[in-house]
Coordinates of C-alpha atoms and ligand atoms in Angstrom, one line a residue:
M178 CA -36.0 13.5 2.2
N179 CA -33.2 12.5 0.3
P180 CA -32.3 8.8 0.4
L181 CA -28.5 9.1 1.3
Q182 CA -29.7 11.3 4.2
G183 CA -29.6 9.6 7.6
S184 CA -32.0 8.7 9.4
T185 CA -30.9 9.3 12.9
P186 CA -31.4 13.0 14.8
N187 CA -29.0 15.0 15.2
S188 CA -28.4 15.1 18.5
S189 CA -27.3 17.6 20.8
A190 CA -24.5 15.3 22.0
P191 CA -20.0 16.1 21.8
D192 CA -19.9 12.5 21.4
H193 CA -22.3 11.6 19.1
R194 CA -22.6 13.1 15.4
T195 CA -24.3 12.1 12.7
A196 CA -24.2 12.4 9.0
D197 CA -24.7 10.6 5.8
A198 CA -21.5 8.9 5.3
V199 CA -18.0 8.2 7.6
V200 CA -15.3 7.8 5.9
V201 CA -12.9 6.3 7.9
G202 CA -8.6 7.2 7.1
A203 CA -7.2 10.5 6.3
G204 CA -4.7 9.2 3.6
F205 CA -5.0 9.8 0.3
A206 CA -8.4 7.6 -0.7
G207 CA -10.3 8.8 2.7
L208 CA -9.0 12.6 1.9
Y209 CA -11.0 12.7 -1.9
A210 CA -13.5 11.0 -0.4
V211 CA -14.6 13.7 1.5
H212 CA -13.6 16.1 -1.5
K213 CA -15.9 14.2 -3.5
L214 CA -19.0 13.2 -1.3
K215 CA -19.0 16.9 -0.1
N216 CA -19.4 17.5 -3.5
L217 CA -22.1 16.3 -3.6
G218 CA -23.8 17.8 -1.3
L219 CA -23.6 15.0 2.1
K220 CA -22.9 15.2 5.4
V221 CA -19.1 13.4 5.8
V222 CA -17.6 13.5 9.1
C223 CA -14.3 11.5 8.4
L224 CA -13.1 10.0 11.4
E225 CA -8.8 9.6 11.1
A226 CA -7.1 7.4 14.2
A227 CA -3.4 9.8 13.8
P228 CA -3.2 13.4 15.1
D229 CA -2.7 14.9 11.4
V230 CA -3.8 14.1 7.7
G231 CA -1.7 12.0 5.1
G232 CA -2.4 8.2 6.2
T233 CA 0.4 6.1 5.9
W234 CA 3.2 8.8 4.5
F235 CA 1.9 10.2 8.8
W236 CA 2.6 7.3 9.5
N237 CA 6.1 6.3 7.8
K238 CA 8.0 9.0 9.0
Y239 CA 11.4 6.2 9.0
P240 CA 14.7 7.8 7.6
G241 CA 15.0 6.9 3.7
A242 CA 10.9 6.0 4.0
R243 CA 10.4 7.6 -0.6
C244 CA 8.1 6.4 -2.9
D245 CA 8.6 3.8 -5.7
V246 CA 6.0 5.6 -7.8
P247 CA 7.1 8.6 -9.9
S248 CA 5.9 12.0 -7.7
L249 CA 4.7 13.2 -11.4
E250 CA 2.1 10.6 -11.1
Y251 CA 1.5 9.1 -7.3
S252 CA -0.3 12.4 -6.8
Y253 CA -4.0 13.2 -7.5
S254 CA -5.1 14.3 -10.9
F255 CA -8.6 15.1 -10.7
S256 CA -7.3 19.1 -10.6
E257 CA -5.8 20.5 -12.8
E258 CA -5.1 23.3 -10.9
L259 CA -4.0 21.0 -7.8
Q260 CA -1.3 19.7 -10.8
Q261 CA -0.5 22.7 -11.6
E262 CA 0.8 24.1 -8.7
W263 CA 2.3 21.8 -7.0
T264 CA 5.7 21.2 -7.8
W265 CA 7.3 17.8 -7.0
T266 CA 12.0 18.5 -6.5
E267 CA 13.1 14.3 -6.8
R268 CA 11.5 11.7 -9.5
F269 CA 10.2 9.4 -6.3
A270 CA 9.2 11.8 -3.7
S271 CA 10.7 11.7 -0.1
Q272 CA 8.4 10.7 2.8
P273 CA 8.0 14.6 3.5
E274 CA 7.7 15.6 0.2
I275 CA 4.7 13.3 -0.1
L276 CA 3.1 14.9 3.5
A277 CA 3.5 18.5 2.7
Y278 CA 1.8 17.4 -0.3
I279 CA -1.4 15.9 1.4
R280 CA -1.5 18.5 3.8
H281 CA -1.7 21.4 1.1
V282 CA -4.3 19.0 -0.4
A283 CA -6.3 18.5 3.0
Q284 CA -5.2 22.7 3.5
R285 CA -6.1 23.7 -0.8
F286 CA -9.8 22.0 -0.6
D287 CA -10.6 23.0 3.2
L288 CA -10.4 19.4 4.3
R289 CA -9.9 20.1 7.9
R290 CA -12.8 20.7 9.2
D291 CA -14.3 17.9 8.0
I292 CA -11.8 15.2 10.4
V293 CA -11.9 14.0 13.9
F294 CA -8.0 13.6 14.3
S295 CA -6.5 11.0 17.3
T296 CA -9.9 8.9 16.6
R297 CA -9.4 5.6 16.1
V298 CA -13.1 3.4 14.7
T299 CA -13.5 0.5 17.8
S300 CA -16.7 -0.9 16.3
A301 CA -18.3 -0.6 12.7
T302 CA -22.6 -2.1 13.3
F303 CA -25.5 -1.7 10.5
D304 CA -28.3 -1.0 12.6
E305 CA -31.0 -3.1 10.2
T306 CA -34.5 -0.7 11.2
Q307 CA -32.2 2.5 10.7
K308 CA -30.9 1.2 7.3
N309 CA -27.7 3.1 9.1
W310 CA -24.0 2.5 10.2
T311 CA -22.9 3.7 13.9
L312 CA -19.5 3.7 14.5
T313 CA -17.7 4.4 18.3
T314 CA -14.5 5.3 18.8
D315 CA -11.2 4.9 21.4
T316 CA -12.3 8.6 23.1
G317 CA -15.7 7.8 22.7
L318 CA -16.9 9.6 19.9
R319 CA -19.6 8.0 18.2
V320 CA -21.8 9.0 14.5
D321 CA -24.4 7.7 13.1
A322 CA -24.2 7.8 9.6
R323 CA -25.6 6.4 6.1
F324 CA -22.7 5.4 4.6
F325 CA -19.9 3.9 6.1
I326 CA -16.7 3.9 3.4
A327 CA -13.3 2.4 4.9
A328 CA -10.5 4.5 3.3
S329 CA -8.5 3.0 5.9
G330 CA -5.5 1.9 3.8
C331 CA -4.0 -1.4 2.2
L332 CA -0.8 -1.5 4.1
S333 CA -2.0 0.1 7.7
A334 CA -2.0 -2.3 10.5
A335 CA 1.0 -2.7 10.7
R336 CA 3.0 -6.2 12.0
T337 CA 5.7 -6.3 15.3
P338 CA 6.9 -10.2 15.4
D339 CA 5.9 -11.5 19.0
I340 CA 9.4 -12.4 19.7
P341 CA 10.3 -13.6 23.4
G342 CA 11.7 -11.1 26.0
V343 CA 10.4 -7.6 23.9
M344 CA 9.0 -5.5 26.7
N345 CA 12.5 -5.8 28.1
F346 CA 14.5 -3.9 25.7
R347 CA 15.8 -1.0 27.8
G348 CA 16.2 1.2 24.2
P349 CA 13.8 2.5 22.3
I350 CA 12.0 0.1 19.9
Y351 CA 10.3 1.3 16.4
H352 CA 8.6 0.0 13.5
S353 CA 8.5 1.4 9.9
G354 CA 5.5 2.1 10.1
Q355 CA 4.2 3.1 13.3
W356 CA 6.8 6.0 13.3
P357 CA 7.2 8.4 16.4
E358 CA 6.9 12.2 15.9
A359 CA 9.8 13.4 17.4
P360 CA 13.0 12.5 16.0
A361 CA 14.2 9.6 16.4
R362 CA 18.0 10.0 17.4
F363 CA 20.7 6.7 16.2
E364 CA 23.7 8.6 16.0
D365 CA 27.2 6.5 16.7
L366 CA 24.5 3.7 18.4
R367 CA 24.6 0.4 18.2
V368 CA 21.0 -0.2 15.9
G369 CA 19.7 -3.1 14.8
V370 CA 17.2 -3.9 12.2
V371 CA 14.7 -6.5 12.5
G372 CA 13.0 -6.9 8.4
T373 CA 14.5 -6.5 4.8
G374 CA 11.9 -5.6 2.9
S375 CA 11.0 -2.8 1.1
S376 CA 10.8 -0.7 4.4
G377 CA 14.0 -2.3 6.1
I378 CA 15.7 -1.9 2.5
Q379 CA 15.4 2.2 2.6
I380 CA 16.5 1.9 6.0
I381 CA 19.6 0.4 6.3
P382 CA 21.8 2.8 4.3
E383 CA 19.4 5.6 5.7
L384 CA 20.7 4.2 9.4
A385 CA 24.7 3.1 7.8
R386 CA 25.3 6.3 7.3
V387 CA 24.9 7.3 11.5
A388 CA 24.6 4.4 13.3
L389 CA 28.0 3.3 14.9
Q390 CA 27.4 -0.5 14.3
L391 CA 24.0 -1.5 12.4
F392 CA 23.4 -5.5 12.4
V393 CA 20.4 -7.1 9.7
F394 CA 18.6 -9.6 11.0
Q395 CA 17.8 -10.9 7.9
R396 CA 15.2 -13.4 7.3
T397 CA 14.3 -13.8 3.8
P398 CA 16.5 -11.8 1.5
N399 CA 14.3 -10.3 -0.6
F400 CA 15.0 -8.8 -4.4
S401 CA 15.7 -4.9 -4.8
V402 CA 16.8 -2.9 -7.9
P403 CA 18.3 0.8 -8.0
A404 CA 16.0 3.8 -7.8
R405 CA 18.5 5.7 -9.4
N406 CA 16.3 8.4 -8.1
R407 CA 17.1 12.5 -9.0
P408 CA 16.1 15.2 -9.0
L409 CA 13.4 16.7 -10.8
Q410 CA 14.0 19.5 -14.1
R411 CA 12.4 22.4 -14.0
Q412 CA 12.2 22.4 -17.9
E413 CA 11.2 17.7 -18.1
Q414 CA 8.2 18.9 -15.1
A415 CA 7.2 22.0 -17.2
L416 CA 6.8 19.2 -20.3
F417 CA 4.9 17.0 -17.9
K418 CA 2.4 19.1 -17.0
R419 CA 1.5 20.5 -20.3
H420 CA 0.6 17.5 -21.0
Y421 CA -0.5 16.4 -17.8
P422 CA -4.1 15.2 -19.1
Q423 CA -3.0 13.0 -22.5
N424 CA 0.3 11.9 -19.3
R425 CA -2.5 10.0 -17.1
K426 CA -5.1 9.4 -20.2
R427 CA -1.6 6.9 -20.9
A428 CA -1.2 6.4 -17.2
S429 CA -4.4 4.6 -16.6
E430 CA -4.7 2.7 -19.8
S431 CA -1.3 0.5 -18.6
N432 CA -2.2 -2.6 -16.3
D433 CA -0.3 -0.4 -13.1
G434 CA -1.7 2.6 -13.4
M435 CA 1.7 4.2 -14.7
L436 CA 3.7 5.3 -17.6
G437 CA 6.8 3.8 -17.5
L438 CA 9.2 2.6 -19.6
G439 CA 5.4 1.2 -22.2
A440 CA 4.1 -2.1 -21.9
P441 CA 5.7 -4.7 -23.1
T442 CA 4.6 -6.2 -26.5
E443 CA 6.8 -9.5 -26.6
P444 CA 8.0 -12.4 -24.5
T445 CA 11.3 -13.5 -23.7
P446 CA 11.9 -16.2 -26.0
S447 CA 11.2 -13.1 -28.9
V448 CA 14.8 -12.4 -28.7
D449 CA 18.4 -13.9 -27.7
E450 CA 19.9 -14.2 -24.7
L451 CA 22.9 -10.6 -25.2
A452 CA 20.0 -8.2 -27.1
R453 CA 18.0 -9.9 -23.6
T454 CA 20.7 -8.8 -20.8
R455 CA 20.9 -5.4 -22.8
T456 CA 17.3 -5.0 -22.0
Y457 CA 17.8 -5.7 -18.2
I458 CA 21.2 -3.3 -18.5
A459 CA 19.4 -0.7 -19.6
R460 CA 16.3 -0.9 -17.1
W461 CA 18.8 -1.5 -14.5
E462 CA 20.3 1.5 -16.0
H463 CA 17.3 3.4 -15.5
G464 CA 16.7 2.4 -11.9
G465 CA 13.1 1.5 -11.2
A466 CA 11.1 -1.6 -9.7
A467 CA 7.9 -0.7 -12.8
A468 CA 10.8 -0.7 -15.1
V469 CA 13.2 -3.7 -13.9
L470 CA 9.7 -6.0 -14.5
T471 CA 8.1 -4.7 -17.4
P472 CA 10.7 -5.2 -20.4
Y473 CA 8.4 -8.5 -21.3
T474 CA 5.1 -9.6 -21.4
D475 CA 6.4 -13.7 -19.9
L476 CA 8.8 -12.3 -16.5
L477 CA 5.1 -12.4 -13.8
T478 CA 3.5 -15.6 -15.8
D479 CA 6.2 -17.8 -17.0
R480 CA 9.2 -19.6 -14.7
T481 CA 12.4 -20.1 -17.4
A482 CA 11.0 -16.3 -18.8
N483 CA 11.4 -15.1 -15.0
E484 CA 14.4 -17.2 -14.0
T485 CA 16.6 -14.9 -17.1
L486 CA 16.1 -12.2 -14.7
G487 CA 16.1 -13.1 -11.7
E488 CA 19.4 -14.4 -12.2
F489 CA 20.4 -11.2 -13.7
V490 CA 19.4 -9.6 -10.3
R491 CA 21.0 -12.2 -8.7
G492 CA 24.7 -11.3 -10.9
K493 CA 24.2 -7.2 -9.6
I494 CA 24.0 -8.9 -6.4
R495 CA 27.2 -10.4 -6.3
A496 CA 28.9 -7.8 -7.9
I497 CA 28.1 -5.3 -6.1
V498 CA 28.6 -6.8 -2.5
R499 CA 32.0 -7.0 -2.8
N500 CA 32.0 -10.7 0.3
P501 CA 31.2 -13.7 -1.5
A502 CA 29.6 -15.1 1.3
I503 CA 27.4 -12.5 2.5
A504 CA 26.8 -11.7 -1.0
E505 CA 24.6 -15.4 -0.6
K506 CA 23.2 -14.6 2.2
L507 CA 21.5 -11.7 0.4
V508 CA 21.1 -14.0 -2.8
P509 CA 17.1 -14.5 -2.8
T510 CA 16.5 -18.0 -4.4
D511 CA 12.8 -18.8 -2.5
H512 CA 10.0 -16.6 -4.6
Y513 CA 10.2 -15.9 -8.8
I514 CA 11.2 -12.5 -9.1
G515 CA 8.5 -9.6 -8.7
T516 CA 6.2 -12.2 -7.3
K517 CA 6.6 -10.6 -3.9
R518 CA 6.8 -6.8 -3.7
I519 CA 10.3 -5.9 -5.6
C520 CA 12.3 -3.3 -3.3
Q521 CA 13.3 -0.6 -4.7
D522 CA 16.6 0.9 -3.5
T523 CA 18.9 3.3 -2.8
G524 CA 23.0 1.6 -1.7
Y525 CA 21.2 -0.7 -0.6
Y526 CA 24.1 -3.4 -1.6
E527 CA 26.6 -1.1 -1.2
T528 CA 25.9 -1.0 2.5
F529 CA 27.0 -4.6 3.6
N530 CA 30.7 -3.3 2.0
Q531 CA 30.7 -1.4 4.4
E532 CA 32.9 -2.8 8.2
H533 CA 29.9 -1.4 10.3
V534 CA 28.0 -3.1 8.7
K535 CA 26.9 -6.5 10.3
L536 CA 24.7 -8.8 8.1
V537 CA 22.8 -11.1 10.6
D538 CA 21.3 -14.5 8.6
I539 CA 18.1 -15.2 10.7
R540 CA 17.6 -18.8 9.4
Q541 CA 21.3 -19.7 10.4
E542 CA 21.2 -18.4 13.7
P543 CA 18.1 -18.0 14.8
I544 CA 16.4 -14.9 17.5
S545 CA 15.8 -17.0 20.9
R546 CA 15.1 -13.4 22.0
I547 CA 14.7 -10.2 22.8
T548 CA 17.2 -8.8 25.8
E549 CA 17.6 -6.4 27.7
T550 CA 20.5 -4.6 25.9
G551 CA 20.3 -6.4 22.9
I552 CA 19.0 -9.9 20.9
M553 CA 20.3 -13.1 21.2
T554 CA 20.6 -15.9 18.6
S555 CA 21.0 -18.8 19.4
H556 CA 24.4 -18.6 18.0
G557 CA 25.5 -15.6 20.7
H558 CA 24.6 -11.7 21.6
Y559 CA 24.0 -8.5 20.2
D560 CA 24.8 -5.9 21.7
L561 CA 21.9 -2.4 20.8
D562 CA 21.0 0.2 22.0
A563 CA 18.0 1.0 19.5
L564 CA 16.1 -1.4 17.6
I565 CA 13.7 -0.7 14.5
F566 CA 11.0 -3.3 13.5
A567 CA 10.5 -3.4 9.5
T568 CA 8.1 -5.9 9.9
G569 CA 5.4 -5.0 8.0
Y570 CA 2.1 -6.0 8.0
D571 CA -1.9 -7.0 7.8
A572 CA -2.6 -6.2 4.8
V573 CA -5.0 -5.1 3.2
T574 CA -8.2 -6.7 5.6
G575 CA -6.1 -6.5 8.4
P576 CA -7.3 -2.6 9.1
L577 CA -11.0 -4.1 7.8
L578 CA -11.0 -6.1 10.6
A579 CA -9.5 -4.0 13.3
M580 CA -12.1 -1.8 13.1
N581 CA -14.5 -5.0 14.9
V582 CA -16.9 -4.7 11.7
R583 CA -20.8 -6.6 11.9
G584 CA -23.2 -6.6 9.1
K585 CA -26.5 -7.6 9.1
G586 CA -27.6 -9.9 11.5
G587 CA -24.9 -8.7 13.4
L588 CA -22.4 -10.5 10.9
R589 CA -18.9 -10.1 12.2
L590 CA -17.1 -9.4 9.1
A591 CA -14.6 -11.8 10.4
D592 CA -16.9 -14.6 10.2
K593 CA -17.7 -13.6 7.0
W594 CA -13.7 -13.8 6.2
A595 CA -12.6 -16.6 8.1
E596 CA -11.9 -18.0 4.5
G597 CA -10.9 -15.0 2.7
P598 CA -12.4 -12.5 1.9
K599 CA -15.2 -11.8 -0.2
V600 CA -15.5 -8.5 -2.1
Y601 CA -17.8 -7.8 -5.5
L602 CA -15.2 -5.3 -7.1
G603 CA -13.2 -4.6 -4.5
L604 CA -15.4 -2.2 -3.4
V605 CA -19.0 -3.9 -1.7
T606 CA -19.3 -7.6 0.3
S607 CA -22.8 -8.9 1.1
G608 CA -24.5 -8.8 3.4
F609 CA -22.6 -5.4 4.9
P610 CA -24.9 -2.8 2.6
N611 CA -23.8 0.8 2.3
L612 CA -19.9 -0.4 3.2
F613 CA -17.3 0.6 0.3
I614 CA -14.4 -0.7 1.2
V615 CA -12.4 1.8 -1.4
T616 CA -8.6 -0.3 -2.9
G617 CA -10.3 -3.3 -0.9
P618 CA -9.0 -7.2 -1.7
G619 CA -10.2 -8.1 -5.5
S620 CA -9.3 -4.9 -6.4
P621 CA -6.0 -3.8 -8.7
S622 CA -4.3 -1.4 -4.9
V623 CA -1.7 -2.3 -4.0
K624 CA -0.9 -3.9 -8.0
G625 CA 0.0 -0.7 -9.2
N626 CA -0.3 3.2 -9.4
M627 CA -2.8 3.4 -5.3
V628 CA -3.6 7.3 -6.2
H629 CA -4.5 6.1 -9.0
S630 CA -6.8 3.3 -8.2
I631 CA -7.8 4.9 -6.0
E632 CA -9.2 7.9 -7.6
Q633 CA -10.8 5.5 -9.2
H634 CA -12.6 3.6 -6.5
V635 CA -13.7 7.2 -4.8
N636 CA -15.2 8.2 -8.6
F637 CA -17.0 4.8 -8.7
I638 CA -18.4 5.0 -5.1
A639 CA -19.3 8.6 -5.8
D640 CA -21.9 8.3 -9.4
C641 CA -23.3 5.8 -6.5
L642 CA -24.0 7.7 -4.3
A643 CA -25.1 10.0 -7.1
H644 CA -27.2 7.7 -9.0
M645 CA -28.5 6.2 -5.5
R646 CA -29.8 10.1 -4.6
D647 CA -30.8 10.5 -8.5
N648 CA -33.6 7.2 -8.0
R649 CA -34.3 7.8 -4.9
L650 CA -32.7 4.7 -3.1
S651 CA -31.3 3.8 -0.2
L652 CA -29.7 0.4 0.3
I653 CA -26.6 -1.1 -1.5
D654 CA -25.5 -4.7 -0.9
S655 CA -23.6 -7.1 -3.2
D656 CA -25.2 -10.0 -4.8
I657 CA -24.0 -13.3 -3.0
E658 CA -23.6 -14.7 -6.0
A659 CA -22.0 -11.6 -8.5
E660 CA -19.5 -11.8 -5.4
E661 CA -18.8 -14.9 -5.2
R662 CA -18.0 -15.3 -8.8
W663 CA -16.0 -11.9 -9.4
S664 CA -13.8 -13.9 -6.8
E665 CA -13.2 -17.0 -9.1
H666 CA -12.7 -15.0 -11.1
V667 CA -9.4 -12.5 -9.2
R668 CA -7.7 -15.8 -8.4
E669 CA -8.4 -17.2 -11.7
V670 CA -6.5 -14.4 -13.0
A671 CA -3.9 -14.7 -10.6
E672 CA -2.9 -18.5 -11.3
R673 CA -2.6 -17.7 -14.5
T674 CA 0.6 -15.7 -12.6
L675 CA 3.7 -16.6 -10.7
F676 CA 2.4 -14.6 -8.2
P677 CA 0.5 -17.1 -6.4
L678 CA 3.6 -19.1 -6.0
A679 CA 5.6 -16.7 -3.4
D680 CA 4.9 -16.7 0.1
S681 CA 4.3 -13.1 0.7
W682 CA 2.0 -10.8 2.5
Y683 CA -0.3 -10.3 -0.9
V684 CA -1.6 -13.7 0.4
G685 CA -1.4 -13.3 3.5
A686 CA 2.0 -15.6 4.5
N687 CA 3.3 -13.4 6.7
I688 CA 0.3 -13.2 9.2
P689 CA -0.1 -17.0 11.3
G690 CA -3.4 -18.4 11.0
K691 CA -4.7 -15.8 8.0
P692 CA -5.6 -17.5 5.0
R693 CA -4.0 -18.1 2.4
V694 CA -6.0 -15.6 -0.9
F695 CA -4.4 -13.6 -3.5
L696 CA -6.2 -10.6 -2.0
P697 CA -5.3 -7.8 -5.0
Y698 CA -7.0 -8.3 -8.4
V699 CA -3.7 -8.9 -11.3
G700 CA -5.8 -8.4 -14.3
G701 CA -4.1 -4.6 -14.4
I702 CA -6.1 -1.8 -14.8
P703 CA -7.5 -0.9 -18.5
A704 CA -9.2 -4.5 -17.4
Y705 CA -10.8 -4.1 -14.2
R706 CA -12.2 -0.3 -15.1
K707 CA -13.1 -1.7 -17.7
T708 CA -15.2 -4.0 -15.8
C709 CA -16.6 -1.7 -13.3
E710 CA -17.7 0.6 -16.4
R711 CA -20.1 -2.6 -17.3
V712 CA -21.2 -2.9 -13.9
V713 CA -22.3 0.1 -13.8
A714 CA -23.7 0.6 -17.8
N715 CA -25.2 -1.9 -16.9
G716 CA -27.6 -0.6 -13.8
Y717 CA -25.2 -1.4 -11.4
E718 CA -25.2 -5.7 -12.6
G719 CA -24.4 -7.3 -9.0
F720 CA -25.6 -5.2 -6.7
H721 CA -28.9 -5.0 -5.3
L722 CA -30.9 -1.8 -5.0
Q723 CA -32.9 -0.9 -2.7
Ligands
NAP990 P1 7.2 -6.6 4.0 O1 7.4 -6.3 3.3 O2 6.3 -7.3 4.7 O3 9.1 -7.1 5.2 C1 8.8 -7.4 6.4 C2 10.1 -8.1 6.4 O4 10.4 -8.5 7.9 C3 10.7 -9.6 5.9 O5 12.0 -9.5 5.4 C4 10.4 -9.8 7.1 O6 10.8 -11.8 6.5 C5 10.7 -9.3 8.1 N1 9.8 -10.6 9.2 C6 8.2 -10.7 9.4 N2 8.1 -11.0 10.6 C7 9.9 -11.8 11.0 C8 10.0 -12.3 12.7 N3 9.6 -12.5 13.1 N4 11.2 -12.4 12.4 C9 12.4 -11.5 11.6 N5 11.5 -10.5 10.4 C10 10.8 -10.6 10.2 O7 7.1 -5.6 5.4 P2 7.5 -3.4 4.6 O8 8.8 -3.7 4.2 O9 7.0 -2.4 5.4 O10 7.1 -3.5 2.7 C11 5.3 -3.9 3.1 C12 4.5 -2.9 1.7 O11 4.2 -1.7 2.0 C13 6.0 -3.4 0.8 O12 5.7 -4.6 -0.2 C14 5.1 -1.7 -0.3 O13 4.1 -2.2 -0.9 C15 5.0 -1.3 1.0 N6 5.6 -0.6 1.3 C16 5.9 0.8 -0.2 C17 7.4 1.4 -0.1 C18 8.1 2.3 -1.6 O14 7.1 2.8 -2.0 N7 9.8 2.3 -1.5 C19 8.4 1.3 1.0 C20 8.0 1.1 2.1 C21 6.7 -0.3 1.8 P3 10.3 -13.0 5.8 O15 10.3 -12.4 4.7 O16 11.0 -13.9 5.9 O17 8.5 -12.9 6.6

């Protein structure tokens, strides 16, 4: 018998399936996992809560949704034909274009037949006797599989704050991360947006175009830099494609998996203030978060260096926003630039120069409740016809814990991670054999080009499963000490930077009660990849294989 294949016999019941691997999620990660594992000859079932493929790009249909990684790079590299045949229209792709691309991939590689849509996982339990995972779902479907590949995404557990009275509001309520299929209309309405992270900052300028009045309820200002999005010229795209493999390789050698403007080589003190400012201006004009954050080596490790850039961007905000009092409210002062995920916008700060847009500083006038007709703050009532929450996610761990995962001895993942996730290489957590997490906590994931990290993880998993098949192995778990050491390394690397200082979703600060642990690995993609390669070269060092 092939040791990778599940031992449970196939059931004829329509609500019970068996597979070699069950993949949860049909976004970039899940689709590629399905493709790779099928190519290994495995029987794969993919479970997806949405009615279609796309993952985050299915749910985030809000006005203005756009990627902040260049489109030519935010795409799969695994198929030269695919990357040659697809044409991107803009420097940074919009949500509809990315979703169209993902749908194309699903079609082109015939992946839909393996996906069960509109099916949310409600539990995942490891059976030690059968050496199988059993996943149950909200539709009654049960799947038994030897391997469980969690491709449920890092930013998929949307979070709406528990503001009193929210159920009473008579108008439509939206969350940026759960945007409905049916078109939402805001023309001539009085609209409230709560939240000014990356999502809010994209939505707000778009809504200002159509809304009668727009009220932005801001708790904490964020740094945002101009995207300077533009149509892609046919020639520049052709040139890029001609060198696609080389471009991908160069990108994989950078810390964030993107080409950018090249890795910085010198720290801020190596140039005088005038030269530095010239560089900051050039980067600001070039546009894109990555460009602005990467001219010097010490920007995310040294407070003084960071403040040179922080002050530059604060100056830009003050120059764009005409009303100085409003500008001051928009200027971030509570964190070092880049230590919370920096936002990328098109005309965000300019929006506040419009008469019908009002910034409500809810630190000065806290929201007391939501009424039938709007939002009540300590200063008065804001009449609203529609309300949008752009209030973020229970990031990285949230989607995994939501599946109610139980490992060996009935151990709940939620209990194992009560003080923070421990995941060897961000891939496998001990006590949960044969569970692979794609871009899990402790891997570069959200700290770079997600598609790049997804491909690297899925390749690792597929190679590992091939190794297991070839060596007649059926179980993989991580060594508890290797996992501890890796978690400690992830923490130490983060401590060398300014990242842990910010109250960001990177440390779970946006979720009351969530343990404060720095979730992604910030040692850079090349260092991470080399570690994975060394682990494999040393016979899957740190893993237990049976
Ligand atoms: P986010 O960055 O977590 O921002 C959430 C916003 O909601 C913050 O302004 C937060 O304020 C506010 N908020 C949360 N709870 C609140 C409450 N009870 N009352 C008032 N305000 C509240 O979430 P996001 O904007 O959805 O972005 C999440 C991540 O998704 C991004 O960092 C990025 O990685 C990704 N993303 C990327 C893009 C892109 O590629 N361009 C676009 C969208 C999202 P506080 O700061 O005070 O908590």
